[in-house]
């Protein structure tokens, strides 16, 4: 499951975020992303060769290797695409292991706070290709 969100920043800009929550059966993707340089959530990171492609679904790849594919492309909140443009077609990408966050939760902000430095997260700034 994945979602698009906007995160307010200290300088008043909204940062575009793509969140991918892995299925319970996926125990390797976060470690694989760490092995190619991704950091835990909350740590600055930009990995060369990473790319997020959005078409009817999305594909997260690093150096041509697809790490996550999803056939669903959820709606973006108002202002998300403008924020992507302001970031020179880059988004923050957050991959979260199953059970750490409920994207439908009324306490979503608190759940995000608990993800900082969680080893079951992978985080990076990635270029976005929209086809």
C-alpha positions as a printed NumPy array, in Angstrom:
array([[  0.   ,   0.   ,   0.   ],
       [  1.269,   3.46 ,  -0.713],
       [  0.108,   7.044,  -0.293],
       [  1.114,  10.582,  -1.174],
       [  1.316,  13.243,   1.534],
       [  2.589,  16.744,   2.201],
       [  4.826,  17.431,   5.186],
       [  5.11 ,  20.998,   6.466],
       [  8.722,  22.161,   6.858],
       [ 10.343,  24.777,   9.071],
       [ 10.788,  27.187,   6.144],
       [  7.074,  27.146,   5.317],
       [  7.35 ,  24.912,   2.248],
       [  5.369,  21.708,   2.012],
       [  7.521,  18.701,   1.181],
       [  6.04 ,  15.987,  -1.061],
       [  6.252,  12.511,   0.459],
       [  5.492,   9.079,  -0.944],
       [  4.923,   6.428,   1.728],
       [  5.065,   2.733,   0.886],
       [  3.893,   0.325,   3.595],
       [  5.192,  -3.156,   2.911],
       [  3.067,  -6.29 ,   3.249],
       [  3.727,  -8.484,   6.285],
       [  5.311, -11.094,   4.009],
       [  8.057,  -8.658,   2.872],
       [ 10.966,  -8.957,   5.303],
       [ 13.791,  -7.955,   2.935],
       [ 13.038,  -4.705,   1.09 ],
       [ 13.99 ,  -2.296,   3.895],
       [ 17.313,  -4.086,   4.47 ],
       [ 17.972,  -4.139,   0.724],
       [ 17.376,  -0.374,   0.506],
       [ 19.703,   0.172,   3.494],
       [ 22.356,  -1.867,   1.664],
       [ 22.285,   0.597,  -1.269],
       [ 22.555,   3.656,   0.976],
       [ 19.051,   4.528,   2.153],
       [ 18.811,   5.758,   5.761],
       [ 16.236,   5.349,   8.507],
       [ 13.364,   7.845,   8.541],
       [ 14.376,  11.276,   9.778],
       [ 17.944,  11.146,   8.453],
       [ 19.024,  13.163,   5.446],
       [ 19.677,  10.977,   2.448],
       [ 19.899,  11.163,  -1.323],
       [ 20.942,   7.959,  -3.05 ],
       [ 22.418,   8.14 ,  -6.558],
       [ 20.572,   5.979,  -9.054],
       [ 17.254,   5.961,  -7.144],
       [ 14.088,   6.84 ,  -9.036],
       [ 10.349,   6.762,  -8.445],
       [  8.225,   6.324, -11.562],
       [  4.504,   7.049, -11.422],
       [  2.207,   5.92 , -14.215],
       [ -1.037,   4.09 , -13.483],
       [  0.862,   2.662, -10.5  ],
       [  4.374,   3.232,  -9.282],
       [  7.825,   1.669,  -9.376],
       [ 10.623,   2.466,  -6.932],
       [ 13.98 ,   1.522,  -8.414],
       [ 17.652,   1.957,  -7.569],
       [ 20.261,   1.535, -10.287],
       [ 17.688,  -0.092, -12.559],
       [ 16.626,  -2.7  ,  -9.98 ],
       [ 12.938,  -2.517,  -9.017],
       [ 12.45 ,  -2.68 ,  -5.253],
       [  8.731,  -1.949,  -5.071],
       [  5.995,  -2.109,  -7.691],
       [  2.353,  -1.268,  -7.114],
       [ -0.468,  -1.157,  -9.63 ],
       [ -2.359,   1.535,  -7.668],
       [ -1.732,   5.272,  -7.989],
       [ -3.639,   6.959,  -5.147],
       [ -4.829,  10.529,  -5.414],
       [ -2.432,  13.258,  -4.368],
       [ -3.484,  15.848,  -1.793],
       [ -4.043,  19.386,  -3.049],
       [ -0.709,  21.066,  -3.666],
       [  1.319,  17.836,  -3.89 ],
       [  2.271,  18.178,  -7.564],
       [  3.143,  21.875,  -7.042],
       [  5.423,  20.842,  -4.177],
       [  7.062,  18.236,  -6.443],
       [  7.718,  20.971,  -9.02 ],
       [  9.209,  23.272,  -6.363],
       [ 11.579,  20.44 ,  -5.394],
       [ 12.788,  20.102,  -9.004],
       [ 10.755,  16.927,  -9.564],
       [ 12.017,  15.186,  -6.41 ],
       [ 10.029,  13.612,  -3.581],
       [ 10.849,  12.204,  -0.194],
       [ 10.324,   8.445,  -0.285],
       [  9.598,   6.499,   2.889],
       [  9.37 ,   2.707,   2.939],
       [  7.93 ,   1.261,   6.144],
       [  7.75 ,  -2.333,   7.327],
       [  4.334,  -3.797,   8.019],
       [  2.671,  -2.975,  11.327],
       [  4.523,   0.276,  12.037],
       [  2.01 ,   2.748,  10.635],
       [ -1.675,   2.832,   9.748],
       [ -2.226,   5.351,   6.969],
       [ -5.906,   5.603,   7.985],
       [ -5.162,   6.315,  11.653],
       [ -6.51 ,   9.469,  13.307],
       [ -3.19 ,   9.52 ,  15.23 ],
       [ -1.088,   9.456,  12.049],
       [  1.145,  12.368,  13.126],
       [  2.071,  10.528,  16.336],
       [  2.759,   7.336,  14.381],
       [  5.079,   9.28 ,  12.058],
       [  6.975,  10.639,  15.059],
       [  7.533,   7.081,  16.296],
       [  9.114,   6.142,  12.95 ],
       [ 12.139,   8.44 ,  13.392],
       [ 15.299,   6.281,  13.418],
       [ 13.21 ,   3.092,  13.275],
       [ 15.366,   0.366,  11.657],
       [ 12.291,  -0.936,   9.82 ],
       [ 12.166,   2.226,   7.678],
       [ 14.118,   3.3  ,   4.597],
       [ 14.159,   6.961,   3.558],
       [ 15.633,   8.996,   0.717],
       [ 15.095,  11.968,  -1.556],
       [ 14.44 ,  10.591,  -5.046],
       [ 13.713,  12.028,  -8.48 ],
       [ 10.161,  11.511,  -9.687],
       [  9.367,  10.523, -13.253],
       [  5.698,  10.942, -14.164],
       [  4.705,   9.084, -17.331]])
